[in-house]
Amino acid sequence: MLGQPVRYHGRAAACETDAAAILDRWRDAGLIAAVCPEVAGGLPTPRPPAEITGANSGQRVWQQMARVVDDTGADVTAAFVDGAQRALALAQRYGIRIAVLKEGSPSCGSTFVYDGSFTGAKIAGDGVAAALLREHGIEVFSEHTLAEADARLRALDPSGLE
């Protein structure tokens, strides 16, 4: 979302014009701490696509009831867990209370993830990093709910966005 080519296919995630304006305002105010949990966990860019298998949610990965595997069959759960822990550490270090994450990602999905079949089927659920951040009291939004995240941030700290 910030223009860095960190997605599994080696490209950046584009933002809509309205979202880009919000991100620019946040960047100008020094309110952004950028991290890709998958890259932070040691995965390369590009990398094979990965999905949560088993119970299909990040919370279930933390409960060891689900795994993250890539489309070659490699278990990449450890990298996703490590990256999520690094993202949480960054958020805690800077007192971050709101995270905006890439929807659908097995790390960052906030309302849906792919079902583990590598067919493009989506299911309700969250990614590994999103689940961990929420568990620690950080509110998670997606690029599709950036306006809501902005409103929430303004409610938490109106002086930080003037």
Coordinates of N, CA, C and O in Angstrom, one line a residue:
M1 N 0.8 -1.2 0.0 CA 0.0 0.0 0.0 C 0.9 1.3 0.0 O 0.4 2.3 -0.4
L2 N 2.1 1.1 0.5 CA 3.0 2.3 0.5 C 3.9 2.3 -0.7 O 4.9 3.1 -0.6
G3 N 3.7 1.5 -1.7 CA 4.5 1.5 -2.9 C 5.7 0.6 -2.9 O 6.4 0.5 -3.8
Q4 N 5.9 -0.2 -1.8 CA 7.0 -1.1 -1.8 C 6.6 -2.5 -2.4 O 5.5 -3.0 -2.0
P5 N 7.4 -3.0 -3.2 CA 7.0 -4.3 -3.9 C 7.3 -5.5 -3.0 O 8.2 -6.3 -3.2
V6 N 6.5 -5.7 -2.0 CA 6.7 -6.8 -1.0 C 5.7 -7.9 -1.1 O 5.8 -8.9 -0.4
R7 N 4.7 -7.8 -2.0 CA 3.7 -8.9 -2.1 C 4.3 -10.1 -2.7 O 5.4 -10.1 -3.3
Y8 N 3.7 -11.2 -2.5 CA 4.2 -12.5 -2.9 C 4.6 -12.5 -4.4 O 5.6 -13.2 -4.7
H9 N 4.0 -11.8 -5.2 CA 4.3 -11.8 -6.7 C 5.4 -10.7 -7.0 O 5.7 -10.6 -8.2
G10 N 5.9 -10.0 -6.0 CA 6.9 -9.1 -6.2 C 6.5 -7.7 -6.7 O 7.3 -6.9 -7.1
R11 N 5.2 -7.4 -6.5 CA 4.7 -6.1 -6.9 C 4.1 -5.4 -5.6 O 3.8 -6.1 -4.6
A12 N 3.9 -4.1 -5.7 CA 3.3 -3.4 -4.6 C 1.7 -3.5 -4.7 O 1.2 -3.8 -5.8
A13 N 1.1 -3.2 -3.7 CA -0.4 -3.1 -3.7 C -0.8 -1.7 -4.0 O -0.4 -0.8 -3.3
A14 N -1.6 -1.5 -5.0 CA -2.0 -0.1 -5.4 C -3.1 0.3 -4.4 O -3.9 -0.5 -4.0
C15 N -3.2 1.6 -4.2 CA -4.2 2.2 -3.3 C -5.1 3.0 -4.2 O -4.7 3.6 -5.2
E16 N -6.4 3.1 -3.8 CA -7.3 4.0 -4.5 C -6.9 5.5 -4.1 O -6.2 5.7 -3.2
T17 N -7.3 6.4 -4.9 CA -6.9 7.8 -4.8 C -7.2 8.3 -3.4 O -6.4 9.0 -2.7
D18 N -8.4 8.1 -2.9 CA -8.8 8.6 -1.6 C -7.9 7.9 -0.5 O -7.5 8.6 0.5
A19 N -7.6 6.7 -0.6 CA -6.7 6.0 0.3 C -5.3 6.6 0.3 O -4.7 6.8 1.3
A20 N -4.8 6.8 -0.9 CA -3.5 7.4 -1.0 C -3.4 8.7 -0.4 O -2.4 9.0 0.3
A21 N -4.4 9.5 -0.4 CA -4.4 10.8 0.2 C -4.4 10.7 1.7 O -3.7 11.5 2.4
I22 N -5.1 9.7 2.3 CA -5.0 9.5 3.7 C -3.6 9.0 4.1 O -3.0 9.5 5.1
L23 N -3.1 8.1 3.4 CA -1.7 7.6 3.7 C -0.7 8.7 3.6 O 0.2 8.8 4.4
D24 N -0.8 9.6 2.6 CA 0.1 10.7 2.4 C 0.0 11.6 3.6 O 1.0 12.1 4.2
R25 N -1.2 11.9 4.1 CA -1.4 12.7 5.3 C -0.8 12.1 6.5 O -0.1 12.8 7.3
W26 N -1.0 10.8 6.7 CA -0.4 10.1 7.8 C 1.1 10.1 7.7 O 1.8 10.3 8.7
R27 N 1.7 9.9 6.5 CA 3.1 9.9 6.3 C 3.7 11.3 6.7 O 4.7 11.4 7.4
D28 N 3.0 12.3 6.2 CA 3.5 13.7 6.5 C 3.5 14.0 8.0 O 4.3 14.8 8.5
A29 N 2.5 13.4 8.7 CA 2.4 13.6 10.2 C 3.3 12.6 10.9 O 3.4 12.7 12.2
G30 N 4.1 11.8 10.2 CA 5.0 10.8 10.9 C 4.3 9.7 11.6 O 4.8 9.2 12.6
L31 N 3.1 9.3 11.1 CA 2.3 8.3 11.8 C 2.4 6.9 11.2 O 1.6 6.1 11.6
I32 N 3.3 6.7 10.3 CA 3.4 5.4 9.7 C 4.6 4.7 10.1 O 5.7 5.2 10.0
A33 N 4.5 3.4 10.5 CA 5.6 2.5 10.7 C 5.3 1.3 9.8 O 4.4 0.6 10.0
A34 N 6.1 1.2 8.7 CA 5.8 0.2 7.7 C 6.5 -1.1 8.0 O 7.6 -1.1 8.4
V35 N 5.7 -2.2 7.8 CA 6.3 -3.5 7.9 C 5.5 -4.5 7.1 O 4.3 -4.4 7.1
C36 N 6.2 -5.4 6.4 CA 5.5 -6.5 5.8 C 5.8 -7.8 6.7 O 7.0 -8.2 6.7
P37 N 4.9 -8.3 7.4 CA 5.2 -9.4 8.3 C 5.8 -10.6 7.6 O 6.7 -11.3 8.1
E38 N 5.5 -10.9 6.3 CA 6.0 -12.0 5.6 C 7.5 -11.8 5.3 O 8.3 -12.7 5.5
V39 N 7.9 -10.6 4.9 CA 9.3 -10.3 4.6 C 10.0 -10.2 5.9 O 11.1 -10.8 6.1
A40 N 9.4 -9.6 7.0 CA 10.0 -9.6 8.3 C 10.3 -10.9 8.8 O 11.3 -11.2 9.6
G41 N 9.5 -11.9 8.5 CA 9.7 -13.3 8.9 C 10.7 -14.1 8.1 O 10.9 -15.3 8.4
G42 N 11.3 -13.4 7.1 CA 12.4 -14.1 6.4 C 12.0 -14.6 5.0 O 12.8 -15.2 4.3
L43 N 10.8 -14.4 4.6 CA 10.4 -14.9 3.2 C 10.8 -13.9 2.1 O 10.9 -12.7 2.3
P44 N 11.2 -14.5 1.0 CA 11.8 -13.6 -0.1 C 10.6 -13.0 -0.9 O 9.5 -13.3 -0.7
T45 N 11.0 -12.0 -1.7 CA 10.1 -11.4 -2.6 C 10.7 -11.4 -4.0 O 11.8 -11.0 -4.2
P46 N 10.0 -12.0 -5.0 CA 8.8 -12.7 -4.9 C 8.9 -14.1 -4.1 O 10.0 -14.5 -3.9
R47 N 7.8 -14.7 -3.8 CA 7.7 -16.0 -3.1 C 6.5 -16.7 -3.6 O 5.5 -16.1 -4.1
P48 N 6.4 -18.0 -3.4 CA 5.2 -18.7 -3.8 C 4.0 -18.2 -3.0 O 4.2 -17.9 -1.8
P49 N 2.8 -18.2 -3.5 CA 1.7 -17.8 -2.7 C 1.4 -18.8 -1.6 O 1.7 -20.0 -1.8
A50 N 0.9 -18.3 -0.5 CA 0.7 -19.2 0.6 C -0.7 -19.0 1.1 O -1.3 -17.9 0.9
E51 N -1.3 -20.0 1.8 CA -2.6 -19.9 2.3 C -2.7 -20.7 3.6 O -1.8 -21.6 3.9
I52 N -3.6 -20.3 4.5 CA -3.8 -21.0 5.8 C -4.6 -22.3 5.5 O -5.6 -22.2 4.8
T53 N -4.1 -23.4 6.0 CA -4.8 -24.6 5.8 C -5.3 -25.2 7.2 O -4.7 -24.8 8.2
G54 N -6.2 -26.0 7.2 CA -6.8 -26.5 8.4 C -8.0 -25.7 8.8 O -9.0 -25.7 8.1
A55 N -7.9 -25.0 9.9 CA -9.0 -24.3 10.4 C -9.2 -22.9 9.8 O -10.1 -22.2 10.1
N56 N -8.2 -22.5 8.9 CA -8.3 -21.4 8.0 C -8.5 -20.0 8.7 O -9.2 -19.1 8.2
S57 N -7.8 -19.8 9.8 CA -7.7 -18.4 10.4 C -6.4 -18.3 11.1 O -5.8 -19.2 11.6
G58 N -6.0 -17.0 11.1 CA -4.7 -16.7 11.9 C -4.8 -17.1 13.3 O -3.8 -17.6 13.9
Q59 N -5.9 -16.9 13.9 CA -6.1 -17.3 15.3 C -5.9 -18.8 15.5 O -5.2 -19.2 16.5
R60 N -6.3 -19.6 14.6 CA -6.1 -21.1 14.6 C -4.6 -21.4 14.5 O -4.2 -22.4 15.0
V61 N -3.9 -20.6 13.7 CA -2.5 -20.9 13.6 C -1.8 -20.7 14.9 O -1.0 -21.5 15.3
W62 N -2.2 -19.6 15.6 CA -1.6 -19.4 17.0 C -2.0 -20.5 17.9 O -1.3 -20.8 18.9
Q63 N -3.1 -21.1 17.7 CA -3.6 -22.2 18.6 C -3.0 -23.6 18.1 O -3.4 -24.6 18.7
Q64 N -2.2 -23.5 17.1 CA -1.6 -24.7 16.5 C -2.6 -25.7 16.0 O -2.4 -26.9 16.0
M65 N -3.7 -25.1 15.5 CA -4.8 -25.9 14.9 C -4.8 -25.8 13.3 O -5.6 -26.4 12.7
A66 N -3.9 -24.9 12.8 CA -3.9 -24.7 11.4 C -2.4 -24.3 11.1 O -1.6 -24.0 11.9
R67 N -2.1 -24.5 9.8 CA -0.7 -24.2 9.3 C -0.8 -23.2 8.1 O -1.9 -23.1 7.5
V68 N 0.3 -22.7 7.7 CA 0.4 -21.9 6.5 C 1.3 -22.6 5.6 O 2.5 -23.0 6.0
V69 N 0.8 -22.9 4.4 CA 1.6 -23.7 3.4 C 1.6 -22.9 2.1 O 0.7 -22.1 1.8
D70 N 2.7 -23.0 1.3 CA 2.7 -22.4 0.0 C 2.2 -23.3 -1.0 O 2.0 -24.5 -0.8
D71 N 2.1 -22.8 -2.3 CA 1.5 -23.7 -3.3 C 2.4 -24.8 -3.8 O 2.0 -25.6 -4.6
T72 N 3.6 -24.9 -3.3 CA 4.5 -26.0 -3.5 C 4.4 -27.1 -2.5 O 5.0 -28.1 -2.6
G73 N 3.6 -26.8 -1.4 CA 3.4 -27.7 -0.3 C 4.3 -27.5 0.9 O 4.2 -28.1 1.9
A74 N 5.2 -26.5 0.7 CA 6.1 -26.2 1.8 C 5.4 -25.5 3.0 O 4.6 -24.6 2.8
D75 N 5.7 -26.0 4.2 CA 5.1 -25.4 5.4 C 5.9 -24.1 5.8 O 7.1 -24.2 6.1
V76 N 5.3 -23.0 5.7 CA 5.9 -21.7 6.0 C 5.4 -21.0 7.2 O 5.5 -19.8 7.5
T77 N 4.7 -21.8 8.1 CA 4.1 -21.3 9.3 C 5.1 -20.6 10.1 O 4.8 -19.5 10.6
A78 N 6.3 -21.1 10.3 CA 7.3 -20.5 11.2 C 7.6 -19.1 10.8 O 7.7 -18.1 11.6
A79 N 7.7 -18.9 9.5 CA 8.0 -17.5 8.9 C 6.9 -16.6 9.2 O 7.1 -15.4 9.5
F80 N 5.7 -17.1 9.0 CA 4.5 -16.2 9.3 C 4.4 -15.8 10.7 O 4.0 -14.7 11.1
V81 N 4.6 -16.8 11.6 CA 4.6 -16.5 13.1 C 5.7 -15.6 13.5 O 5.4 -14.6 14.2
D82 N 6.9 -15.8 13.0 CA 8.0 -14.9 13.3 C 7.7 -13.5 12.8 O 7.9 -12.5 13.5
G83 N 7.2 -13.3 11.6 CA 6.9 -12.0 11.0 C 5.8 -11.3 11.8 O 5.9 -10.1 12.0
A84 N 4.8 -12.1 12.2 CA 3.7 -11.5 13.0 C 4.3 -11.0 14.3 O 3.9 -9.9 14.8
Q85 N 5.1 -11.7 15.0 CA 5.7 -11.3 16.2 C 6.6 -10.1 16.1 O 6.6 -9.2 16.9
R86 N 7.3 -10.0 14.9 CA 8.1 -8.8 14.7 C 7.2 -7.6 14.4 O 7.5 -6.5 14.9
A87 N 6.1 -7.8 13.7 CA 5.1 -6.7 13.5 C 4.6 -6.2 14.8 O 4.4 -5.0 15.1
L88 N 4.2 -7.1 15.7 CA 3.7 -6.8 17.0 C 4.8 -6.0 17.8 O 4.4 -5.0 18.5
A89 N 6.0 -6.5 17.8 CA 7.1 -5.8 18.5 C 7.2 -4.3 18.0 O 7.4 -3.4 18.8
L90 N 7.2 -4.1 16.7 CA 7.2 -2.8 16.2 C 6.1 -1.9 16.7 O 6.3 -0.8 17.1
A91 N 4.9 -2.5 16.6 CA 3.7 -1.7 17.1 C 3.8 -1.4 18.6 O 3.5 -0.2 19.0
Q92 N 4.3 -2.3 19.4 CA 4.4 -2.0 20.8 C 5.5 -1.0 21.0 O 5.4 -0.1 21.9
R93 N 6.6 -1.1 20.3 CA 7.7 -0.2 20.5 C 7.3 1.3 20.2 O 7.7 2.2 20.9
Y94 N 6.4 1.5 19.3 CA 6.0 2.8 18.9 C 4.6 3.2 19.4 O 4.0 4.2 19.1
G95 N 4.0 2.3 20.2 CA 2.7 2.6 20.8 C 1.6 2.7 19.8 O 0.6 3.4 20.0
I96 N 1.7 1.9 18.8 CA 0.7 1.9 17.7 C -0.6 1.2 18.2 O -0.6 0.1 18.8
R97 N -1.7 1.9 17.9 CA -3.0 1.3 18.3 C -3.9 0.9 17.1 O -4.9 0.3 17.3
I98 N -3.5 1.3 15.9 CA -4.2 1.0 14.7 C -3.3 0.5 13.7 O -2.2 1.1 13.4
A99 N -3.7 -0.6 13.0 CA -2.9 -1.2 11.9 C -3.8 -1.2 10.7 O -5.0 -1.6 10.8
V100 N -3.2 -0.9 9.5 CA -3.9 -1.0 8.3 C -3.2 -2.1 7.5 O -2.0 -1.9 7.2
L101 N -3.8 -3.2 7.2 CA -3.2 -4.4 6.6 C -3.8 -4.7 5.3 O -5.0 -4.4 5.0
K102 N -3.1 -5.5 4.5 CA -3.6 -5.9 3.1 C -4.6 -7.0 3.3 O -4.3 -8.1 3.7
E103 N -5.8 -6.7 2.8 CA -6.9 -7.7 2.9 C -6.6 -8.9 2.1 O -6.0 -8.9 1.0
G104 N -7.0 -10.1 2.6 CA -6.9 -11.4 1.9 C -5.6 -12.1 2.1 O -5.5 -13.3 1.9
S105 N -4.6 -11.4 2.6 CA -3.3 -12.0 2.9 C -3.3 -13.0 4.0 O -4.0 -12.8 5.0
P106 N -2.6 -14.1 3.9 CA -2.5 -15.0 5.1 C -1.9 -14.4 6.3 O -2.0 -15.0 7.4
S107 N -1.2 -13.3 6.1 CA -0.6 -12.6 7.3 C -1.6 -11.5 7.7 O -1.9 -11.3 8.9
C108 N -2.0 -10.7 6.8 CA -2.7 -9.4 7.0 C -4.2 -9.4 6.8 O -4.8 -8.4 7.2
G109 N -4.8 -10.4 6.3 CA -6.2 -10.3 6.1 C -7.0 -10.0 7.3 O -6.7 -10.5 8.4
S110 N -7.9 -9.0 7.2 CA -8.6 -8.6 8.4 C -10.0 -9.1 8.5 O -10.6 -9.2 9.5
T111 N -10.6 -9.4 7.3 CA -12.0 -9.9 7.3 C -12.1 -11.2 6.5 O -13.0 -12.0 6.7
F112 N -11.2 -11.4 5.5 CA -11.2 -12.7 4.8 C -9.8 -13.1 4.4 O -8.8 -12.3 4.4
V113 N -9.6 -14.4 4.3 CA -8.4 -15.0 3.8 C -8.9 -16.1 2.7 O -10.0 -16.4 2.6
Y114 N -7.9 -16.6 2.0 CA -8.2 -17.7 1.0 C -8.3 -19.0 1.8 O -7.7 -19.2 2.8
D115 N -9.1 -19.9 1.3 CA -9.5 -21.1 2.0 C -8.5 -22.2 2.1 O -8.8 -23.3 2.6
G116 N -7.3 -22.1 1.5 CA -6.3 -23.1 1.6 C -6.3 -24.1 0.5 O -5.4 -25.0 0.4
S117 N -7.2 -23.9 -0.5 CA -7.3 -24.8 -1.7 C -6.5 -24.2 -2.9 O -6.4 -24.9 -3.9
F118 N -6.0 -23.0 -2.8 CA -5.3 -22.3 -3.9 C -6.2 -22.3 -5.2 O -5.7 -22.3 -6.3
T119 N -7.5 -22.1 -4.9 CA -8.5 -22.0 -6.1 C -9.0 -20.6 -6.1 O -9.8 -20.3 -7.0
G120 N -8.6 -19.7 -5.2 CA -9.1 -18.3 -5.2 C -10.4 -18.2 -4.4 O -10.9 -17.1 -4.2
A121 N -10.8 -19.3 -3.7 CA -12.0 -19.2 -2.8 C -11.6 -18.5 -1.5 O -10.6 -18.8 -0.9
K122 N -12.5 -17.6 -1.2 CA -12.3 -16.8 0.0 C -13.3 -17.2 1.1 O -14.4 -17.7 0.9
I123 N -12.8 -17.1 2.4 CA -13.6 -17.4 3.6 C -13.4 -16.3 4.6 O -12.4 -15.6 4.6
A124 N -14.4 -16.1 5.4 CA -14.3 -15.1 6.5 C -13.2 -15.6 7.5 O -13.1 -16.8 7.8
G125 N -12.3 -14.7 7.9 CA -11.3 -15.0 8.8 C -10.2 -13.9 8.7 O -10.3 -13.0 7.9
D126 N -9.2 -14.1 9.5 CA -8.1 -13.2 9.6 C -6.7 -13.9 9.4 O -6.6 -15.1 9.5
G127 N -5.7 -13.1 9.1 CA -4.4 -13.6 8.9 C -3.7 -13.7 10.2 O -4.1 -13.3 11.2
V128 N -2.5 -14.3 10.1 CA -1.7 -14.6 11.3 C -1.3 -13.3 12.0 O -1.4 -13.2 13.3
A129 N -0.8 -12.3 11.3 CA -0.4 -11.0 12.0 C -1.6 -10.3 12.5 O -1.6 -9.7 13.6
A130 N -2.7 -10.3 11.7 CA -3.9 -9.6 12.1 C -4.4 -10.1 13.4 O -4.8 -9.4 14.3
A131 N -4.4 -11.4 13.5 CA -4.9 -12.1 14.7 C -4.1 -11.7 15.9 O -4.6 -11.4 17.0
L132 N -2.8 -11.7 15.7 CA -1.9 -11.4 16.9 C -2.0 -10.0 17.3 O -2.1 -9.7 18.5
L133 N -2.1 -9.1 16.3 CA -2.3 -7.7 16.7 C -3.6 -7.4 17.4 O -3.6 -6.7 18.4
R134 N -4.6 -8.0 16.9 CA -5.9 -7.9 17.6 C -5.9 -8.4 19.0 O -6.4 -7.8 20.0
E135 N -5.2 -9.6 19.2 CA -5.1 -10.2 20.5 C -4.4 -9.3 21.5 O -4.7 -9.3 22.7
H136 N -3.6 -8.4 21.0 CA -2.9 -7.4 21.8 C -3.5 -6.0 21.8 O -2.8 -5.1 22.2
G137 N -4.7 -5.9 21.4 CA -5.5 -4.7 21.6 C -5.3 -3.7 20.4 O -5.7 -2.5 20.6
I138 N -4.6 -4.1 19.4 CA -4.4 -3.2 18.2 C -5.6 -3.3 17.3 O -6.0 -4.5 16.9
E139 N -6.2 -2.2 16.9 CA -7.4 -2.3 16.0 C -6.9 -2.5 14.6 O -5.9 -1.8 14.2
V140 N -7.4 -3.4 13.9 CA -7.0 -3.8 12.5 C -8.0 -3.4 11.5 O -9.2 -3.7 11.6
F141 N -7.5 -2.7 10.5 CA -8.3 -2.3 9.3 C -7.6 -2.8 8.1 O -6.5 -3.1 8.1
S142 N -8.4 -2.7 6.9 CA -7.8 -3.1 5.7 C -7.7 -1.8 4.8 O -8.2 -0.8 5.1
E143 N -7.1 -2.0 3.6 CA -7.0 -0.9 2.7 C -8.4 -0.5 2.2 O -8.6 0.7 1.7
H144 N -9.4 -1.4 2.4 CA -10.8 -1.0 2.0 C -11.5 -0.3 3.1 O -12.6 0.3 2.8
T145 N -11.0 -0.2 4.3 CA -11.6 0.5 5.4 C -10.7 1.6 5.9 O -10.7 1.9 7.1
L146 N -9.9 2.1 5.0 CA -8.9 3.1 5.4 C -9.6 4.4 6.0 O -9.1 5.0 6.9
A147 N -10.7 4.8 5.4 CA -11.5 5.9 5.9 C -11.9 5.7 7.3 O -11.9 6.6 8.2
E148 N -12.4 4.5 7.6 CA -12.8 4.2 9.0 C -11.6 4.2 9.9 O -11.7 4.7 11.1
A149 N -10.4 3.7 9.5 CA -9.2 3.7 10.3 C -8.8 5.2 10.6 O -8.4 5.5 11.7
D150 N -9.0 6.0 9.5 CA -8.6 7.5 9.7 C -9.6 8.1 10.7 O -9.1 8.9 11.6
A151 N -10.9 7.8 10.7 CA -11.8 8.3 11.6 C -11.5 7.9 13.0 O -11.5 8.6 14.0
R152 N -11.1 6.6 13.2 CA -10.8 6.0 14.5 C -9.5 6.7 15.0 O -9.4 7.0 16.2
L153 N -8.5 6.9 14.2 CA -7.3 7.5 14.6 C -7.5 9.0 15.0 O -7.0 9.4 16.1
R154 N -8.4 9.7 14.3 CA -8.8 11.0 14.7 C -9.5 11.0 16.1 O -9.3 11.9 16.9
A155 N -10.3 10.0 16.3 CA -11.0 9.9 17.6 C -10.0 9.7 18.7 O -10.2 10.2 19.8
L156 N -9.0 8.9 18.4 CA -8.0 8.5 19.5 C -7.0 9.7 19.8 O -6.6 9.9 20.9
D157 N -6.7 10.4 18.7 CA -5.7 11.5 18.8 C -5.9 12.6 17.8 O -5.2 12.7 16.8
P158 N -6.9 13.5 18.1 CA -7.2 14.5 17.1 C -6.1 15.4 16.8 O -6.0 16.0 15.7
S159 N -5.2 15.7 17.7 CA -4.1 16.6 17.5 C -3.1 16.1 16.6 O -2.3 16.9 16.0
G160 N -3.0 14.8 16.4 CA -1.9 14.2 15.6 C -2.2 14.3 14.1 O -1.3 14.0 13.3
L161 N -3.4 14.7 13.7 CA -3.7 14.7 12.3 C -4.2 16.0 11.7 O -4.8 16.1 10.7
E162 N -3.8 17.1 12.4 CA -4.2 18.4 11.9 C -3.2 18.9 10.9 O -2.1 18.5 10.8

